[in-house]
Coordinates of C-alpha atoms in Angstrom, one line a residue:
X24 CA -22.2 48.6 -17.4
X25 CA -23.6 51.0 -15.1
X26 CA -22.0 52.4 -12.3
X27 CA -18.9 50.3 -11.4
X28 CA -15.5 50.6 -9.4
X29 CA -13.1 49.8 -12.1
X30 CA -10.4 47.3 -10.6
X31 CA -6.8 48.4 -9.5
X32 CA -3.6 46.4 -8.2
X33 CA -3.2 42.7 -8.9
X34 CA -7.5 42.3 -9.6
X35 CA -7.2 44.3 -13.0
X36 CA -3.9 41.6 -13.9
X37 CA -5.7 38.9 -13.4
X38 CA -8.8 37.7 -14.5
X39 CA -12.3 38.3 -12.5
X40 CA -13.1 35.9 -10.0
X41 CA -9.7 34.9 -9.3
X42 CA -9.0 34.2 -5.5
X43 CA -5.8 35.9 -4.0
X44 CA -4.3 35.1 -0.5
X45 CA -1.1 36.5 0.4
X46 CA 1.0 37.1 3.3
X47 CA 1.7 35.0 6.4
X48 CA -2.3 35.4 7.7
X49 CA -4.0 34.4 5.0
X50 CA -2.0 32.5 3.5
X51 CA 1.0 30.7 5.5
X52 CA -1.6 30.2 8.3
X53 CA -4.4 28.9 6.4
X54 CA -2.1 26.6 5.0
X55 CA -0.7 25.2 8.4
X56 CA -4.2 24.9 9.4
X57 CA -4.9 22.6 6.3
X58 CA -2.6 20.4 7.0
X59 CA -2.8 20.2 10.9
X60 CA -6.7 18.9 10.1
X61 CA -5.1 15.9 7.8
X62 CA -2.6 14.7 10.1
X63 CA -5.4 15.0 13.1
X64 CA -7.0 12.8 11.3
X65 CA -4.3 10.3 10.7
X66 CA -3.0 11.0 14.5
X67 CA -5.3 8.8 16.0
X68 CA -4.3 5.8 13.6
X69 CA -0.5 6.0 14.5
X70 CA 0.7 3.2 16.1
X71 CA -0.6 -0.3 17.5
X72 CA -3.4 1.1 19.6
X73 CA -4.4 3.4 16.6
X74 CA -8.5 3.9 16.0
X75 CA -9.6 2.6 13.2
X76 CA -11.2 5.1 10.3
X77 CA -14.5 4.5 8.4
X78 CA -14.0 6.2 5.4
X79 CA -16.9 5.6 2.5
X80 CA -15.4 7.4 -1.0
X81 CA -17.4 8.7 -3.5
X82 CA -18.2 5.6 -5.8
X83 CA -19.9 4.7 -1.8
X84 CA -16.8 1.8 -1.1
X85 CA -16.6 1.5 2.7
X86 CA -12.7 1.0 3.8
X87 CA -12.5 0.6 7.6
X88 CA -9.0 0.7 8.0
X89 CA -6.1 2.4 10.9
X90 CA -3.7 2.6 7.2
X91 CA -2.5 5.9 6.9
X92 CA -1.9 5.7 3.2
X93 CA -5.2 4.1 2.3
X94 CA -7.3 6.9 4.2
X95 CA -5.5 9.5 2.9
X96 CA -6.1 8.6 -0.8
X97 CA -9.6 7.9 -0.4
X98 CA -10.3 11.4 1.5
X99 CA -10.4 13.5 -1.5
X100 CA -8.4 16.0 -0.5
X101 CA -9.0 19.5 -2.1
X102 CA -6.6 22.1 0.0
X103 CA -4.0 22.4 -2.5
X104 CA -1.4 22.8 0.8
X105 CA -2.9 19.5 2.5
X106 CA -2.5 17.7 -1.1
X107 CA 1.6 17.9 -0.4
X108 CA 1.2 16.1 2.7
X109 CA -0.6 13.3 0.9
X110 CA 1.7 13.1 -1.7
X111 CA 4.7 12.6 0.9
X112 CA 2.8 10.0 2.6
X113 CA 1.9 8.1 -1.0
X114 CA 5.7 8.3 -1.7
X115 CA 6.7 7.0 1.6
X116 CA 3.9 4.3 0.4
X117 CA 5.6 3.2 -2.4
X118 CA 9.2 3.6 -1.4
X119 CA 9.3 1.7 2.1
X120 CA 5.5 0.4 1.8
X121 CA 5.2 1.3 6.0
X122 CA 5.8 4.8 7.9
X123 CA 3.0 6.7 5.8
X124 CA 1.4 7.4 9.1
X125 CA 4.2 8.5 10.3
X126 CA 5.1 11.3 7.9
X127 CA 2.2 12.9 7.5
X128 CA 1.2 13.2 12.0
X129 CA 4.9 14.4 11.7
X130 CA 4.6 16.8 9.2
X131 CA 1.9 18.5 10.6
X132 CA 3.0 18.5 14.2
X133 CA 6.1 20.1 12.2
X134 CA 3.9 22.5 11.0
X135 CA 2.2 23.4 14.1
X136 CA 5.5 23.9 15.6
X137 CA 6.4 26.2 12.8
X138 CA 2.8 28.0 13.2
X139 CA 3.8 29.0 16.8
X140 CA 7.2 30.3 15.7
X141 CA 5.9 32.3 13.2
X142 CA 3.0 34.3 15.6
X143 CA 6.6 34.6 17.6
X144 CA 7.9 36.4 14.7
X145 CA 10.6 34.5 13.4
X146 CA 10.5 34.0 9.6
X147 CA 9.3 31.3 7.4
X148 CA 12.7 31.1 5.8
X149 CA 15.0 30.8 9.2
X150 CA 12.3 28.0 9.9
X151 CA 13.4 25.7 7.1
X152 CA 16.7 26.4 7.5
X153 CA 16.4 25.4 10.7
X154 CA 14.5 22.2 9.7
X155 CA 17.6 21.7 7.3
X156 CA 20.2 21.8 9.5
X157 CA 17.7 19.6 11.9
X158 CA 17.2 16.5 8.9
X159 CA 21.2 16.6 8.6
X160 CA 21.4 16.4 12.0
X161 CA 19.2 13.6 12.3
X162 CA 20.8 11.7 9.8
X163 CA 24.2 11.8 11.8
X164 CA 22.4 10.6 15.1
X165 CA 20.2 7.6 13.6
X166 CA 23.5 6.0 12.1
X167 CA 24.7 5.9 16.1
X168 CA 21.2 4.4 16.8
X169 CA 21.7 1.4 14.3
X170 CA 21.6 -1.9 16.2
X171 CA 25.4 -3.0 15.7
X172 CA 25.3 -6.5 13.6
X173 CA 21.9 -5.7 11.9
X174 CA 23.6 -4.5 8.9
X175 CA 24.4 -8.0 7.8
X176 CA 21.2 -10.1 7.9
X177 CA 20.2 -13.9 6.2
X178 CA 16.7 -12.6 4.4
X179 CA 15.9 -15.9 4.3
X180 CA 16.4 -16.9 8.0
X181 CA 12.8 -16.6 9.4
X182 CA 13.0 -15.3 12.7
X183 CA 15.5 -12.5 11.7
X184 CA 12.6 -11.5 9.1
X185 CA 9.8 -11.8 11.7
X186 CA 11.6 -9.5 14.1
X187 CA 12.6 -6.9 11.7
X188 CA 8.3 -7.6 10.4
X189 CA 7.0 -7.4 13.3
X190 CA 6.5 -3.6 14.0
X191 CA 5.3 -2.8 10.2
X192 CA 2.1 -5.4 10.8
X193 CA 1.4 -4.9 14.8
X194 CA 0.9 -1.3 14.1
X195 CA -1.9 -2.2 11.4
X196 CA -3.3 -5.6 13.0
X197 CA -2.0 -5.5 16.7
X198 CA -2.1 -8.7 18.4
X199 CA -2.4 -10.5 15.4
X200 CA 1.6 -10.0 14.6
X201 CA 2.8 -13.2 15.5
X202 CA 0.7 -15.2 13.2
X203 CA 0.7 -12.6 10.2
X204 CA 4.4 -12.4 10.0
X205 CA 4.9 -16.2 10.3
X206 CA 2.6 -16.3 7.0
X207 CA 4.5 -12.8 5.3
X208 CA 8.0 -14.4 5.9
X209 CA 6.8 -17.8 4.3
X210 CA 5.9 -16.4 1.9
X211 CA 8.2 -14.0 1.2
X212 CA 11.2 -16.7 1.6
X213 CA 9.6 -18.8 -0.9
X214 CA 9.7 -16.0 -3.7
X215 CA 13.0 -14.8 -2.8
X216 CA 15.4 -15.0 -6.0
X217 CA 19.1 -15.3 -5.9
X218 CA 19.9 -11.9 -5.5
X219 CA 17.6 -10.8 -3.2
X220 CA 17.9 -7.0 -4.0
X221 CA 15.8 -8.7 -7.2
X222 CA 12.8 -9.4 -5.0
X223 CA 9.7 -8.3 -6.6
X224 CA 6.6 -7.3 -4.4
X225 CA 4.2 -8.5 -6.9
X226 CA 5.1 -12.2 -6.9
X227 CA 3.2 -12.6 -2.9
X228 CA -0.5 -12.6 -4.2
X229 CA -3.5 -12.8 -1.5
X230 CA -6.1 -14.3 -1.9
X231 CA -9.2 -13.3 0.3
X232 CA -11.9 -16.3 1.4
X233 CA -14.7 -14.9 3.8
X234 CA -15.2 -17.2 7.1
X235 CA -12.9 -19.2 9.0
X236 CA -10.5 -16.9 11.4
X237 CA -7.2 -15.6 10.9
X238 CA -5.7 -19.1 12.6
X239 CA -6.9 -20.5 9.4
X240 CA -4.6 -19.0 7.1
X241 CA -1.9 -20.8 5.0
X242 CA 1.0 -19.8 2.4
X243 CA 0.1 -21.6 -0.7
X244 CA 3.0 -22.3 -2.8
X245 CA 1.8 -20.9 -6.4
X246 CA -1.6 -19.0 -7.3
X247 CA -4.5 -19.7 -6.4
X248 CA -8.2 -18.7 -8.2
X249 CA -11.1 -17.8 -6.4
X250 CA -13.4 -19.9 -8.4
X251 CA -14.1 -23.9 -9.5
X252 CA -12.9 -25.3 -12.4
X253 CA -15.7 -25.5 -15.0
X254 CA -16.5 -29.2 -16.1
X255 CA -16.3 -32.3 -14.1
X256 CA -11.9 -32.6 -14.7
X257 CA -10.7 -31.0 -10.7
X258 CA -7.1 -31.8 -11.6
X259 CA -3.8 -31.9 -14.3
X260 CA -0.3 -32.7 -13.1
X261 CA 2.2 -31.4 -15.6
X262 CA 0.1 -30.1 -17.7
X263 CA 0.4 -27.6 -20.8
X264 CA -2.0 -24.6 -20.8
X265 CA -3.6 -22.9 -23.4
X266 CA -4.9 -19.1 -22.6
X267 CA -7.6 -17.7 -24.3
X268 CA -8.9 -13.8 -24.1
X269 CA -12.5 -13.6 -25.5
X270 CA -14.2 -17.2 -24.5
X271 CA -14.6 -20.4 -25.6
X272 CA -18.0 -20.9 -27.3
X273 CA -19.8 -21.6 -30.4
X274 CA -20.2 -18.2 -31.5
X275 CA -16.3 -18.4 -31.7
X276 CA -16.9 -18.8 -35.8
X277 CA -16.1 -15.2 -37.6
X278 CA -19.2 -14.4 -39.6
X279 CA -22.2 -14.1 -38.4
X280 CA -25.4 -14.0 -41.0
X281 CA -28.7 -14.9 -41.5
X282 CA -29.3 -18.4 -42.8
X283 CA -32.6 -19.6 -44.8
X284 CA -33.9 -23.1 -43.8
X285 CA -36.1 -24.8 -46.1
X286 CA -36.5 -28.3 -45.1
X287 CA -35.9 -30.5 -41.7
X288 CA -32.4 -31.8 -43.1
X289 CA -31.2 -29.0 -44.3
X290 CA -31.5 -28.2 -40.0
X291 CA -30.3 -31.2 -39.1
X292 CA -27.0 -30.4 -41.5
X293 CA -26.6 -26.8 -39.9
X294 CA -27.0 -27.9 -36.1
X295 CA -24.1 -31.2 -37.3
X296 CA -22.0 -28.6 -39.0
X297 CA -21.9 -26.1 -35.8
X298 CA -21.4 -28.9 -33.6
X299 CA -18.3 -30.2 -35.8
X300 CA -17.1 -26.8 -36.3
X301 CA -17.0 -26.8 -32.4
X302 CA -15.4 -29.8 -32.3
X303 CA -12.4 -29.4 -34.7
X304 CA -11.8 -26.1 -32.8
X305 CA -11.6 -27.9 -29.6
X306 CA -9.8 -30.9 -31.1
X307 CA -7.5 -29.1 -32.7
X308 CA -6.7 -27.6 -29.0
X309 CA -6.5 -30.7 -27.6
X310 CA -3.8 -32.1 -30.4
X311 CA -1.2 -29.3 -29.4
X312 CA -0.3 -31.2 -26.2
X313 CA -2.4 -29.1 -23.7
X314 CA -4.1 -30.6 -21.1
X315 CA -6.2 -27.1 -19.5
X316 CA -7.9 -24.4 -21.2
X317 CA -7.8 -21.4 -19.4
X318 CA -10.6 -18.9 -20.9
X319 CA -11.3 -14.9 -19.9
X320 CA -15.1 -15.1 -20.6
X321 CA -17.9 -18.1 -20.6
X322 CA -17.3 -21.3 -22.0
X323 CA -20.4 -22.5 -23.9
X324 CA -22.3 -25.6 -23.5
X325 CA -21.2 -27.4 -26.3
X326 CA -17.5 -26.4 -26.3
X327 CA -17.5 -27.8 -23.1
X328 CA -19.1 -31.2 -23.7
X329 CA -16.1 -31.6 -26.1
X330 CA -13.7 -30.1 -23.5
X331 CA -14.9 -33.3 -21.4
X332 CA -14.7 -35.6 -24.4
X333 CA -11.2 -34.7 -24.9
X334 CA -10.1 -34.9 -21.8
X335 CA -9.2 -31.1 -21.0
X336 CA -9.7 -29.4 -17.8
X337 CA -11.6 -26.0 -18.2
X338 CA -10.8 -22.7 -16.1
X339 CA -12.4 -19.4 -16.4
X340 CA -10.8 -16.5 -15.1
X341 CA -12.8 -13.5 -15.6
X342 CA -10.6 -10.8 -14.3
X343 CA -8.1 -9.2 -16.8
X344 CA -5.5 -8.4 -14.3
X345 CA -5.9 -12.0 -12.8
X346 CA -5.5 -13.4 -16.1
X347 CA -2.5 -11.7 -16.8
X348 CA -0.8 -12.6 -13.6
X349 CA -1.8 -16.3 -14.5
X350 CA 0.3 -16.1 -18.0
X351 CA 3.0 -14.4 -16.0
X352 CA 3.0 -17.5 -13.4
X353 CA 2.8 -20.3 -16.2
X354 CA 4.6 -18.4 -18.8
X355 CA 1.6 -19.0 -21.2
X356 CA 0.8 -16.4 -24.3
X357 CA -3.0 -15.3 -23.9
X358 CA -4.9 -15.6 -27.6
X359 CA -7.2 -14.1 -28.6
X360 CA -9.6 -16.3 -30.4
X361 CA -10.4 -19.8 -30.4
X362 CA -7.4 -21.3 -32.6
X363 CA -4.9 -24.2 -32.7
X364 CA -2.4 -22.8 -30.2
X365 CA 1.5 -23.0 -31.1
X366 CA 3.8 -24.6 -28.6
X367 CA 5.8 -21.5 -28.0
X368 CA 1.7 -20.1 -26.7
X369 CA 1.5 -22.7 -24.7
X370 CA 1.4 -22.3 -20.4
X371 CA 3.3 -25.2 -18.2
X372 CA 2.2 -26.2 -14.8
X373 CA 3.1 -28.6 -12.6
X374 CA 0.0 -29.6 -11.2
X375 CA -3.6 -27.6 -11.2
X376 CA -6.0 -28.4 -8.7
X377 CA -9.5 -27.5 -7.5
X378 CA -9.1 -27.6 -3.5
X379 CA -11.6 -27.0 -1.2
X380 CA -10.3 -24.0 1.7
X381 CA -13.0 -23.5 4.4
X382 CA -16.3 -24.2 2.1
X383 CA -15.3 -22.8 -0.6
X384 CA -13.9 -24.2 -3.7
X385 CA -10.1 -22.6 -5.0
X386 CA -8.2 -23.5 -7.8
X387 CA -4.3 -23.7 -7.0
X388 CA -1.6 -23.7 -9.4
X389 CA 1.3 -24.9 -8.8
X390 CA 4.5 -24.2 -10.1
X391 CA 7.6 -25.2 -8.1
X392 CA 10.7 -24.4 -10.9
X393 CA 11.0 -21.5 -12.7
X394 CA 12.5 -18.2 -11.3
X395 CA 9.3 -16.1 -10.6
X396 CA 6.9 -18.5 -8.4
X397 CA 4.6 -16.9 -6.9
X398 CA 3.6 -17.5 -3.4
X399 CA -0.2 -17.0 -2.4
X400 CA -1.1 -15.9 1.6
X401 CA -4.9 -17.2 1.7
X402 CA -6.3 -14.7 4.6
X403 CA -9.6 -16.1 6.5
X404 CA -11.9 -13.8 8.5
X405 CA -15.2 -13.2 9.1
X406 CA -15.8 -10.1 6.9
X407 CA -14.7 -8.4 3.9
X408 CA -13.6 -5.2 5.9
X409 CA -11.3 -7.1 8.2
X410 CA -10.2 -9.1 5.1
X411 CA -9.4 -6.0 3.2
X412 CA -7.5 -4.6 6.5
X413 CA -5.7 -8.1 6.8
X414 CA -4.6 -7.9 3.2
X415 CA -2.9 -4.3 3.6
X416 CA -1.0 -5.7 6.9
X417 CA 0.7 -8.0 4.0
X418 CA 1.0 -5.7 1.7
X419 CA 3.1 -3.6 4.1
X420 CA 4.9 -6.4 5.5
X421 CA 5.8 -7.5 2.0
X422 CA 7.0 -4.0 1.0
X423 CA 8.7 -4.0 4.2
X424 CA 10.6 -7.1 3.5
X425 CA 11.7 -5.6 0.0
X426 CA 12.6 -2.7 1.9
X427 CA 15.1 -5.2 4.2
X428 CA 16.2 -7.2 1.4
X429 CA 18.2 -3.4 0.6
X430 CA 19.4 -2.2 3.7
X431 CA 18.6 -4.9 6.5
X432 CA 19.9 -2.3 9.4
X433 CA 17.5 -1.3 12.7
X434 CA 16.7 0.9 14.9
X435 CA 14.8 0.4 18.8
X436 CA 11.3 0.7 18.3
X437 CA 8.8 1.8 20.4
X438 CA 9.2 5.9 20.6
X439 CA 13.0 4.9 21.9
X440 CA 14.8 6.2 18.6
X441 CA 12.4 9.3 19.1
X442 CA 13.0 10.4 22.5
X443 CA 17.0 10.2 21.6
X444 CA 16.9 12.1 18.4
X445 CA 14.7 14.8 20.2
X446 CA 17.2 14.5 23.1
X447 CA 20.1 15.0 21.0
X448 CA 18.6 17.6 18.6
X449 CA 18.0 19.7 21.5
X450 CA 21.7 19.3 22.6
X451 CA 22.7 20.5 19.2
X452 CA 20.2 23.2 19.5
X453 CA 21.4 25.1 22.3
X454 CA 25.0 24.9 20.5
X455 CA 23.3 26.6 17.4
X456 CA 24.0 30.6 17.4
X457 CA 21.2 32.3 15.2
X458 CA 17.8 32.3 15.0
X459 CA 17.4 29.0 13.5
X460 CA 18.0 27.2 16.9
X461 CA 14.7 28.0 18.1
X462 CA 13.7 25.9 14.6
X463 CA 15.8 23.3 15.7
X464 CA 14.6 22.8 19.0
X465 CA 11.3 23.0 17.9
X466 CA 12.2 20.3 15.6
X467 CA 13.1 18.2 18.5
X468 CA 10.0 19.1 20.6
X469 CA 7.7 17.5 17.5
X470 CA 9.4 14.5 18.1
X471 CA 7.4 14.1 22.0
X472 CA 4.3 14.2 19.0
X473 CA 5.1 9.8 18.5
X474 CA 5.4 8.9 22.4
X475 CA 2.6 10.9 23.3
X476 CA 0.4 9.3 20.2
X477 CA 1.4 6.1 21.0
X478 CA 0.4 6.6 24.4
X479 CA -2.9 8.3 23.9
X480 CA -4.3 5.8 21.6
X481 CA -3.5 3.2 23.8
X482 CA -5.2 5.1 27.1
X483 CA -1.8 6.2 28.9
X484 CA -0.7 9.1 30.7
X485 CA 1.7 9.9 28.0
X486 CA 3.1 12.9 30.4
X487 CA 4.2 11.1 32.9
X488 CA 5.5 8.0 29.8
X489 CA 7.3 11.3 28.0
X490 CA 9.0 12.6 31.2
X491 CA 9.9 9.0 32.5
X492 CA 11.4 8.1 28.7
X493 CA 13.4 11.1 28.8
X494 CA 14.5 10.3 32.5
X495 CA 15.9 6.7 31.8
X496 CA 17.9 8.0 28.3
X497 CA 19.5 10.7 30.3
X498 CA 21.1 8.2 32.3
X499 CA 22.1 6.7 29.2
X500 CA 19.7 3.6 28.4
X501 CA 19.2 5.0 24.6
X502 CA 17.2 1.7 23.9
X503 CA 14.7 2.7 26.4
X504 CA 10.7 2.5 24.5
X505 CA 7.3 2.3 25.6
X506 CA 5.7 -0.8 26.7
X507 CA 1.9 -0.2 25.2
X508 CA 0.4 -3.7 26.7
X509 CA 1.9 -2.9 30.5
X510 CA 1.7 1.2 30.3
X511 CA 5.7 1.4 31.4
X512 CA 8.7 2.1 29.8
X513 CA 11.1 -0.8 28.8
X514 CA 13.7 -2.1 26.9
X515 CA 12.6 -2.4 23.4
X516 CA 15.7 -5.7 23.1
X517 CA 13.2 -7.5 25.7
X518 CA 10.0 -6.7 23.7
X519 CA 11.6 -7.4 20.0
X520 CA 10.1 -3.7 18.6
X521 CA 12.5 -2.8 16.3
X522 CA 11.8 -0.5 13.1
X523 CA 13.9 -0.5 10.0
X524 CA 16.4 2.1 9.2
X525 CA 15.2 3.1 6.0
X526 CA 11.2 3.5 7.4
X527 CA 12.2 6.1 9.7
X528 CA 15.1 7.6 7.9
X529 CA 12.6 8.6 4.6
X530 CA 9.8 9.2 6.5
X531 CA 11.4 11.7 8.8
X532 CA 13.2 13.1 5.5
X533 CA 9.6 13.4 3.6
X534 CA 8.0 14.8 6.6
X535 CA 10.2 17.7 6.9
X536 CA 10.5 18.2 3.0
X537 CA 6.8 18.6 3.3
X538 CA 6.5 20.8 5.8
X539 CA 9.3 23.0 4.2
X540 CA 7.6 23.2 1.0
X541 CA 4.1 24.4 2.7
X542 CA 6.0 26.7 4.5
X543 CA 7.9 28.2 1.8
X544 CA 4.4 29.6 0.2
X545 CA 3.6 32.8 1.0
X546 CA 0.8 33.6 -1.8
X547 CA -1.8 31.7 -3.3
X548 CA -3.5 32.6 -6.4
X549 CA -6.4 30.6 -7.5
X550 CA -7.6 31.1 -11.1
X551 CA -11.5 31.0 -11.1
X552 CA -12.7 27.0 -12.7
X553 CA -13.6 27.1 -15.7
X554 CA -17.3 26.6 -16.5
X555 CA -19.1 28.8 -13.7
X556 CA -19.3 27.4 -10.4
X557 CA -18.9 23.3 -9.1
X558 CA -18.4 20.8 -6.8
X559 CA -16.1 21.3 -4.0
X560 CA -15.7 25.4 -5.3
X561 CA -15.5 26.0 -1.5
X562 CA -12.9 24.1 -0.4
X563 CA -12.7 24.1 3.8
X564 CA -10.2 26.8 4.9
X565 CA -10.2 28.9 1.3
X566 CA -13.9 30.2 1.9
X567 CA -13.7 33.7 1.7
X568 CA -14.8 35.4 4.8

């Protein structure tokens, strides 16, 4: 052992090479710090005008995206206090499918309100109770913000879709909004069930083709397949459709063995006896009614030349999710191997067709009754990373639609909901006795955070746009936004920018549930890895100094 200063206080409870951090320095203010350097990162994305992000992840991908949610799960985020923020923002994801952005710049402008508070002297705890009192709040003045007859909405009336669309996909693909939403409520309106609370996200596929421009896009009623079908038959109307998993080929026989040939025949027997074996198979495929075989893996030489000979049109979808989907569109059972399906197994499509969409050769199927069509936006553009950009925009506008389909009320658009709640919070803060009004109208202050983003990223003086807002809803005009094209403040009923309730209602809630939970940590104790030192063991803003 040697010489050695045995360990005292919380070092000899814990193990060696533990990290501690305690107390507001090291460890409230690191944290704060964390999560100010994610949502700086995210800042810049908010809104139309938002910078795009390159992000490349470590299996090398490249996403060049302005989509808070996707940036965010591809940083690998290590600080365990940054981590919370991008959890709120993945359940904003999921719940609303738009706003992501919005809770995690908000949650760390929250944060950084919070930071100066506490250098101030106030404590952590009077802080989120502050915030508390400031979400109730909130909650009170967006139902006085709610557009009065937007409560009641036709979901499948297109233009009332398109305007409640339109500010989920402009902030991801501005300029492009009119043409995206036209395609998103399409197909959307073509899915919808009965009971639209019933609508399920999954059933509007897209289907990415490189070239062409986004003017080229269409709504394709059923799915379509990225690839041609195999064999010389392009088309079936009506047809029955068998699946199978592993493909369809010669080696499709069980056993496999070594065979000894003694004479010419005796090959000429074992080449007819494959190719019959083949052919039964195939036949016996053909005599269960279907018209299309559908197969997961490659489709031999031979089995095709009897495919042809019977008359069956060959596709082969080599994806596993893709395949699935497909048996969920036709209502087909996917078999295993090569067998005579029953007619319970058995797919049904009203017509399958190879099409050609801008050079390259799709395969739609169509299938106009039963309850879950499936409706299939076809994006065009000129690369993959404006492709994969275009498909999130949808994505987003189709979760937003779900999101309508639930609660169909809005709210003015355009920073004008954000000026008013900061305006009213800050009434109700001077009303507060206690410490916690200082939270409060801090609270409100973080709000200037989305007028000042959205003007910044679109080259503004947002200054003069935050005073000016301000001015025009102290006289009153509460539906007062900014205009990002013409750099002025307008009236957000002229420009259509209206946001759904529910988007800003959870993502203000998560936001501040965030920032209350990183603010509620006043120690952090990391227990050393296991297995001596790794990757990321240094994570920024836990080095020891």
């Amino acid at each position: 052992m040697g010489f050695q200063m045995q360990p005292y206080g919380i070092q000899a409870m814990l193990k060696e090479g533990h990290k501690h951090l305690s107390g507001l320095d090291e460890a409230v203010l690191k944290n704060i710090d964390a999560c100010k350097e994610l949502s700086a990162i995210t800042r810049t994305s908010l809104g139309p005008n938002g910078m795009n992000k390159m992000v490349i992840n470590h299996l090398d991908k490249l996403f060049v995206t302005n989509d808070a949610a996707t940036i965010v799960n591809e940083l690998e985020v290590q600080h365990p206090a940054a981590k919370i923020l991008v959890l709120a923002g993945r359940a904003q994801q999921e719940e609303i499918g738009d706003g992501a952005n919005l809770v995690i710049s908000f949650a760390g402008e929250l944060l950084e309100m919070a930071e100066g508070l506490i250098r101030m002297g106030l404590h952590p705890s009077e802080i989120i109770s502050g915030y508390n009192k400031a979400i109730n709040k909130i909650v009170e003045i967006l139902d006085e913000l709610v557009e009065q007859g937007s409560d009641s909405m036709d979901v499948r009336n297109k233009d009332e879709v398109v305007l409640r669309l339109r500010a989920a996909v402009a902030s991801k693909q501005f300029g492009q909004e009119d043409i995206l939403c036209q395609l998103i409520a399409d197909a959307c309106i073509q899915v919808c069930p009965k009971n639209p609370a019933n609508f399920n996200v999954d059933n509007v596929r897209v289907a990415k083709l490189v070239g062409g421009g986004l003017h080229n896009s269409t709504v394709v009623r059923g799915m379509v397949l990225k690839n041609d079908a195999v064999g010389s038959i392009k088309r079936a109307e009506k047809a029955k459709i068998a699946v199978f998993v592993g493909g369809v080929d010669t080696s499709a026989t069980e056993t496999k063995g070594t065979v000894l040939i003694h004479s010419a025949e005796q090959l000429e027997n074992y080449a007819k006896t494959e190719e019959a074996k083949v052919e039964e198979l195939i036949k016996a495929v053909a005599d269960s009614g279907a018209k299309v075989i559908v197969s997961g893996a490659a489709v031999g030489d031979m089995a095709l030349h009897f495919c042809e000979r019977y008359k069956l049109m060959v596709l082969k979808i080599s994806s596993k999710f893709e395949l699935r989907r497909f048996c969920r569109t036709t209502g087909a059972v996917a078999l295993l191997k090569l067998s005579q399906p029953n007619p319970d197994e058995l797919g049904y499509a009203d017509s399958i067709s190879v099409e050609e969409l801008g050079g390259v050769r799709v395969t739609v199927v169509k299938n106009e009754e039963g309850g879950n069509s499936v409706a299939t936006v076809v994006l065009r553009g000129s690369t993959d990373s404006i492709l994969d950009d275009l498909e999130r925009a949808v994505d987003d506008g189709v979760n937003t639609y779900k999101a309508m389909c639930r609660d169909s009320r809005i709210i003015p658009g355009a920073a004008a909901s954000e000026i008013e709640l900061a305006k009213k919070l800050k009434e109700f803060s001077l009303k507060e006795t206690g410490l916690d009004q200082y939270a409060i109208a801090k609270f409100s202050e973080s709000f200037e955070m989305i007028p000042r983003t959205l003007s910044e990223n679109a080259g503004l003086n947002a200054m003069e746009i935050i005073s000016s807002l301000y001015a025009e809803h102290a006289s009153g005009k509460t539906k007062v936004g900014i205009d990002l094209e013409n750099g002025i403040c307008k009236d957000v009923t002229e420009m259509k920018i209206w946001d759904l309730y529910v988007t800003k209602y959870f993502a203000l809630k998560y936001a501040a549930d965030a920032a209350s939970t990183v603010l509620r940590v006043d120690q952090i104790i990391m227990a050393k890895p296991a297995g001596g030192p790794r990757r990321g063991d240094h994570p920024a803003g836990m080095d020891e100094d």
